[in-house]
Coordinates of C-alpha atoms and ligand atoms in Angstrom, one line a residue:
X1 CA 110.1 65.2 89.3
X2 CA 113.9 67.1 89.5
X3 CA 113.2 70.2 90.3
X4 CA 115.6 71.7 88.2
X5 CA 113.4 70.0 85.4
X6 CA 110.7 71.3 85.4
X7 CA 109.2 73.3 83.0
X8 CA 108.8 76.6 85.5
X9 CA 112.0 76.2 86.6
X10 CA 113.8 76.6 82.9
X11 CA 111.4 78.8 81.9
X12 CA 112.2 81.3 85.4
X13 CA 116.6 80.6 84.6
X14 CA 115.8 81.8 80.8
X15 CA 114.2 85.3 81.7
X16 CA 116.9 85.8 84.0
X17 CA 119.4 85.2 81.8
X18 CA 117.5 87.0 79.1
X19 CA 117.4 90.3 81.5
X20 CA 120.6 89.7 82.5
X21 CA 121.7 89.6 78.6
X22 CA 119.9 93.3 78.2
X23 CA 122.3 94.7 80.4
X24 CA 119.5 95.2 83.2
X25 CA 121.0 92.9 86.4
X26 CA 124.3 94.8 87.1
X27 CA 125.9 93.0 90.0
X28 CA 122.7 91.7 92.3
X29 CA 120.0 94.2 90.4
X30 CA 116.4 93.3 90.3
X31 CA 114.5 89.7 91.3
X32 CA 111.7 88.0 89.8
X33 CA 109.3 85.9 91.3
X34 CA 106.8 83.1 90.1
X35 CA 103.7 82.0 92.1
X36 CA 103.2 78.3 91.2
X37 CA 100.5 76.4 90.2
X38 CA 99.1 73.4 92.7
X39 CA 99.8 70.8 89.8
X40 CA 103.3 72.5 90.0
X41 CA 103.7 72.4 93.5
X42 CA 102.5 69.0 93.3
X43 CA 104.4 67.4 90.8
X44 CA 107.5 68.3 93.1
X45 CA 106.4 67.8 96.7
X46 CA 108.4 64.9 97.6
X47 CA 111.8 66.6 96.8
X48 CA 110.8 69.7 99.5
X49 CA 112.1 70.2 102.8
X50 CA 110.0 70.8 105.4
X51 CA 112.9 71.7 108.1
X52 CA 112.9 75.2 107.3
X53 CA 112.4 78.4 109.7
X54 CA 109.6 80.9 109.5
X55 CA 110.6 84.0 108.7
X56 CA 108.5 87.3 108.9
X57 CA 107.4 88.2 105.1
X58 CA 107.4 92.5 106.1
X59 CA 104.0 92.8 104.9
X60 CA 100.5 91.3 105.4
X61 CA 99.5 89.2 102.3
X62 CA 96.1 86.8 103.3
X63 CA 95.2 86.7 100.0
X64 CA 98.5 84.0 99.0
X65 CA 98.5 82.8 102.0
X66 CA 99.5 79.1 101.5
X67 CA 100.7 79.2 98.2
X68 CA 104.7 78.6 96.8
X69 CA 106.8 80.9 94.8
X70 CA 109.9 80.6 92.9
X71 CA 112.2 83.8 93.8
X72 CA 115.8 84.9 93.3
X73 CA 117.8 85.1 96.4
X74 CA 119.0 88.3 97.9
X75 CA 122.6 89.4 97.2
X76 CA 122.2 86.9 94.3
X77 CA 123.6 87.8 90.7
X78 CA 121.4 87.6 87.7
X79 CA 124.3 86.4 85.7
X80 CA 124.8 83.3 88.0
X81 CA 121.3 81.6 87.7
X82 CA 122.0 79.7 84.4
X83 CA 125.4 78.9 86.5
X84 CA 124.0 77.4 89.8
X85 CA 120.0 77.9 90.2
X86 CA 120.2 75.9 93.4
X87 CA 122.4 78.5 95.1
X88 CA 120.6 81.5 93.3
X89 CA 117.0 80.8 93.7
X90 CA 114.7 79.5 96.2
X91 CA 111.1 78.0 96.5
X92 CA 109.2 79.8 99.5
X93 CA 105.7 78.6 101.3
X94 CA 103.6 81.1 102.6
X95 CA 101.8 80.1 105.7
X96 CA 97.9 80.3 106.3
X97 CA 97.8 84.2 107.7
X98 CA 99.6 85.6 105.2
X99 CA 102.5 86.9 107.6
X100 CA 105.4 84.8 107.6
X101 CA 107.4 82.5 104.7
X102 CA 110.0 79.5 104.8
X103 CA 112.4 77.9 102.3
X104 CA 111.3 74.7 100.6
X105 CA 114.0 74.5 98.1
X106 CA 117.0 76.2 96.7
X107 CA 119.3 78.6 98.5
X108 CA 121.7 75.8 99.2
X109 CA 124.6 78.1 100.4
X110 CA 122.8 80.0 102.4
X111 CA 120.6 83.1 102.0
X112 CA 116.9 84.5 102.1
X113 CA 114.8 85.5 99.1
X114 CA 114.8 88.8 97.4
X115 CA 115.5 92.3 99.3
X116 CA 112.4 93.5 97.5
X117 CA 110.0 90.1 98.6
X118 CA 107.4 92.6 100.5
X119 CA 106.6 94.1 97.2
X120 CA 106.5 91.1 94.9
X121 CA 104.1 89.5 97.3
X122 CA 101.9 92.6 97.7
X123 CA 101.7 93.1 93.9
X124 CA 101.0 88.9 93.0
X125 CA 98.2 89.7 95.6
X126 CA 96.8 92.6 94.1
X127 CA 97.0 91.0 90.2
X128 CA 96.4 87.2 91.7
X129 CA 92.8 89.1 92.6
X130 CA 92.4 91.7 89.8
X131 CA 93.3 89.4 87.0
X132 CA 90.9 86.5 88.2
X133 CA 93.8 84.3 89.3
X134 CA 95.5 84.4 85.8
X135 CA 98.7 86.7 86.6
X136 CA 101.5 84.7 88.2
X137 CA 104.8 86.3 87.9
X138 CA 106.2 89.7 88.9
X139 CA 110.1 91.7 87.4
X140 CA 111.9 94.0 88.8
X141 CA 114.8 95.1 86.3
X142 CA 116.9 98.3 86.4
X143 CA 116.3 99.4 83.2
X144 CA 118.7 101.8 81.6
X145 CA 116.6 103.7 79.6
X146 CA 113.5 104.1 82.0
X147 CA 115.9 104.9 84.5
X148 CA 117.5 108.0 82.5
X149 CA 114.0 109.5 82.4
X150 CA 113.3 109.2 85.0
X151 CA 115.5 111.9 85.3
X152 CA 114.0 114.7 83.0
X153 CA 110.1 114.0 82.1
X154 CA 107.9 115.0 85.3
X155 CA 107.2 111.8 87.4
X156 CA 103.3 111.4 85.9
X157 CA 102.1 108.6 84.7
X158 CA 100.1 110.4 81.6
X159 CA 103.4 112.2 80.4
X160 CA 105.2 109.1 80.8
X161 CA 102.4 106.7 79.3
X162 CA 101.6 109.1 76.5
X163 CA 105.6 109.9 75.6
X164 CA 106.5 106.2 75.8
X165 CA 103.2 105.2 73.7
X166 CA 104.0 107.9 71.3
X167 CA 107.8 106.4 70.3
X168 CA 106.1 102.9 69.1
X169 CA 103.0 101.9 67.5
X170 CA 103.0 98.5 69.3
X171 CA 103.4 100.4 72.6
X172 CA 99.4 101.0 73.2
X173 CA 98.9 97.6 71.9
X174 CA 101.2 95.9 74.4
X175 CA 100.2 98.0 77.5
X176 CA 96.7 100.2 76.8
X177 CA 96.3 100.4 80.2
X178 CA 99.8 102.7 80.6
X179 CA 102.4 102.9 83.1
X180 CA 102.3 103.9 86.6
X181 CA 105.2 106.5 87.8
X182 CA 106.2 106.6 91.7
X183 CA 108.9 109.4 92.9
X184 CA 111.9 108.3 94.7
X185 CA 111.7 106.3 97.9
X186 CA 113.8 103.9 100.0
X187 CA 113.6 100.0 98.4
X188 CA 113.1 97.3 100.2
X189 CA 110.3 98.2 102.7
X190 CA 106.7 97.8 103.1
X191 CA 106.3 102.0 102.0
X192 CA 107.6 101.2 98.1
X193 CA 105.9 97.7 98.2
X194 CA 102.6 99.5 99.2
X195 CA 103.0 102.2 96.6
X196 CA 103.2 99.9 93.7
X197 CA 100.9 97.8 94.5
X198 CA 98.2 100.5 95.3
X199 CA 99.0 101.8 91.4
X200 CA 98.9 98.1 90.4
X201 CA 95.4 97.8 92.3
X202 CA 93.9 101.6 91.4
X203 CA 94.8 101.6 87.5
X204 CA 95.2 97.5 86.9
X205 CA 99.0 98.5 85.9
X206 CA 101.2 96.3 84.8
X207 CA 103.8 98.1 85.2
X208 CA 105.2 100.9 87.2
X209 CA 108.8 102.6 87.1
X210 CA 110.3 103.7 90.6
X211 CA 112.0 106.6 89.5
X212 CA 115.9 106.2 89.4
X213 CA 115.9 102.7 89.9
X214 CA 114.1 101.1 87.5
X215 CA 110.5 99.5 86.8
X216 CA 108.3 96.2 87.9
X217 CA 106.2 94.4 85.9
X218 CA 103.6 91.8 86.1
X219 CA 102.3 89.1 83.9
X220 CA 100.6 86.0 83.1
X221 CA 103.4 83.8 81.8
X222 CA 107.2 84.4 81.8
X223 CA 107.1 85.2 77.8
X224 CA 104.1 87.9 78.3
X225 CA 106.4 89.7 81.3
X226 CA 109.5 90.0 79.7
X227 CA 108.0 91.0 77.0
X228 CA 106.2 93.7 78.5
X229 CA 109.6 95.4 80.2
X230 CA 111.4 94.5 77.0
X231 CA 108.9 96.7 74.9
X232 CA 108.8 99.5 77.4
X233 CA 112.2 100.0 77.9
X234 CA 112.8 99.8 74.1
X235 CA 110.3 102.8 74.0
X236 CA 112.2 104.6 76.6
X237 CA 115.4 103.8 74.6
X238 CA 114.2 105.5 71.6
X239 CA 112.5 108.3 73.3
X240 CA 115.9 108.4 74.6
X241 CA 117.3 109.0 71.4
X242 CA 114.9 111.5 70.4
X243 CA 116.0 113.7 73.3
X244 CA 119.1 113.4 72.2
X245 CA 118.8 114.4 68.8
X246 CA 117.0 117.7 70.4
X247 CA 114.1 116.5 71.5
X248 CA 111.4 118.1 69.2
X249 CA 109.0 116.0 66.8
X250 CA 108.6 117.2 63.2
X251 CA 106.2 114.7 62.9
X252 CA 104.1 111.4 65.7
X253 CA 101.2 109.6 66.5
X254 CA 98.8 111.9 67.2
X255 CA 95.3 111.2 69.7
X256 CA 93.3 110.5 66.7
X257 CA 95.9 108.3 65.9
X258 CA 95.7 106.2 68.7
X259 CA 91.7 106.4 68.8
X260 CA 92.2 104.5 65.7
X261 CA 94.4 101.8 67.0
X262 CA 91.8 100.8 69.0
X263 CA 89.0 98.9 67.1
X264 CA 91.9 97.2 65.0
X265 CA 93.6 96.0 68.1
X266 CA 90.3 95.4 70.3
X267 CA 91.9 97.5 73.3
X268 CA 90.7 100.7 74.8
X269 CA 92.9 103.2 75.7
X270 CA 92.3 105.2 78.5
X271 CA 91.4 109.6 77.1
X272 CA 93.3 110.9 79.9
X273 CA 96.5 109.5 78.2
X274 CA 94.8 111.1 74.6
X275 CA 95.3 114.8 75.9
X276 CA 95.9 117.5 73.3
X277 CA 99.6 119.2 73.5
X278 CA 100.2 123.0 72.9
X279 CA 102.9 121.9 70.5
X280 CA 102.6 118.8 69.1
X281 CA 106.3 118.9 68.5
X282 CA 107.2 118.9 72.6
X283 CA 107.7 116.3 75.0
X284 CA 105.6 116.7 77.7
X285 CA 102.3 117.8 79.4
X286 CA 98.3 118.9 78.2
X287 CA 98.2 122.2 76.8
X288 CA 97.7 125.1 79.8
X289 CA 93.2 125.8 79.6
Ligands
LIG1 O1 119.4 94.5 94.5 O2 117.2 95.5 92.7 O3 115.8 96.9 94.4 C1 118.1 94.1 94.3 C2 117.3 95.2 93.9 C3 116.7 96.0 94.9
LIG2 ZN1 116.3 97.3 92.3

């Protein structure tokens, strides 16, 4: 079958092009990655080369050893992939340590796959074994809105899950686990790769937000990812809003209030995100004991 045809591939080009539509892929921002199925892989063998050079991954990753991904290429617009996949994307293999990948497909004026491939691969590890083999692609976006507070709530995941819960009612629904928070580091290395993906392994995550840069997300199908940075960065948005109107709450969802979700929405949310505020009215931390 074409590669180009295939149902992975459209489905990867139209969440690009849907990111890139938000406003979230200035210039080469973010990458996404897909780890394919064997029917997948199968269905287009014959059309992949095999004359490629192995290139050191930057991190150890046994646990996809083997397997193929579909990734955006480094230095790669966002807003080129509907244009020309074939020079925007590539199809890597992963040999049997775990060490080292090569190009199958894609790529074809040049190029290497995503600055940030060390963590995409450690985090589809991670979720490939926490989610029972079910999680399959991985989003980085610079997202506006998360980005900006990143700037002024204090870098905690239960301020940032709870404020972020507490602008939407769907927000617990779509991600009762919460969000994981990391301080500023360098991207591109194993360090940032092994931070997220320790957050994605310690709290099953789905998505953390590397302060001032923007946030990573992982998911089952390309629908349920997008969907899941589209919802949180909406949240951010308005919480965005709410700061700007002055910041304090005459009225939100309360902890009781999200108790309640619960049952309804067959999800539980974790107390430590349920903590009482002095003033219900502020953005922020637990009261002081
Ligand atoms: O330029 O977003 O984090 C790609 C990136 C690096
Ligand atoms: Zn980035």
């Amino acid at each position: 079958m074409k590669i180009l045809d295939t149902k992975f591939v459209q489905g990867f080009i139209k969440m690009a092009n849907d990111g890139y539509l938000q406003g979230w892929h200035e210039r080469n921002g973010g990458n996404l990655s897909y780890r394919l199925k064997t029917d997948e892989v199968e269905s287009i063998r014959p059309r992949l080369m095999d004359h490629g050079q192995w290139h050191p991954i930057g991190a150890s990753v046994p646990g996809v050893a083997g397997e193929f991904f579909l990734v955006t290429g480094t230095g790669k617009y966002f807003r080129n992939i509907i244009v020309d996949p074939e020079a925007s994307i590539a199809i890597i293999e992963i040999d049997e340590k775990g060490e080292n990948y090569r190009i199958r497909w894609g790529l074809v004026e040049g190029g290497l796959p995503t600055s940030e491939l060390p963590t995409h691969l450690l985090n589809h590890e991670v979720k490939k074994r926490t989610s029972g083999g079910v999680h399959r692609v991985i989003y980085h976006a610079h997202t506006t809105n998360v980005i900006a507070l990143s700037f002024v709530l204090p870098l905690q995941d239960e301020i940032f899950t709870r404020e972020l819960w507490e602008m939407a009612t769907e927000c617990p629904v779509v991600f009762p686990k919460g969000v994981g928070v990391i301080g500023w580091m360098v991207p591109g290395g194993r360090d940032i790769a092994l931070a997220t993906s320790r957050l994605m392994e310690q709290h099953d995550y789905d998505a953390v937000i590397w302060a001032h840069h923007g946030m990573f997300c992982s998911g089952e199908t390309f629908d349920l990812t997008f969907g899941l940075m589209h919802t949180i960065e909406k949240s951010a948005e308005i919480l965005v809003k709410v700061m700007s109107m002055g910041g304090r709450k005459l009225q939100t969802i309360r902890p009781d209030d999200f108790r309640a979700l619960e049952p309804q929405f067959h999800i539980e949310l974790p107390e430590r995100f349920l903590y009482e505020k002095e003033d219900p009215a502020e953005i922020g931390g637990p009261a002081k004991a």
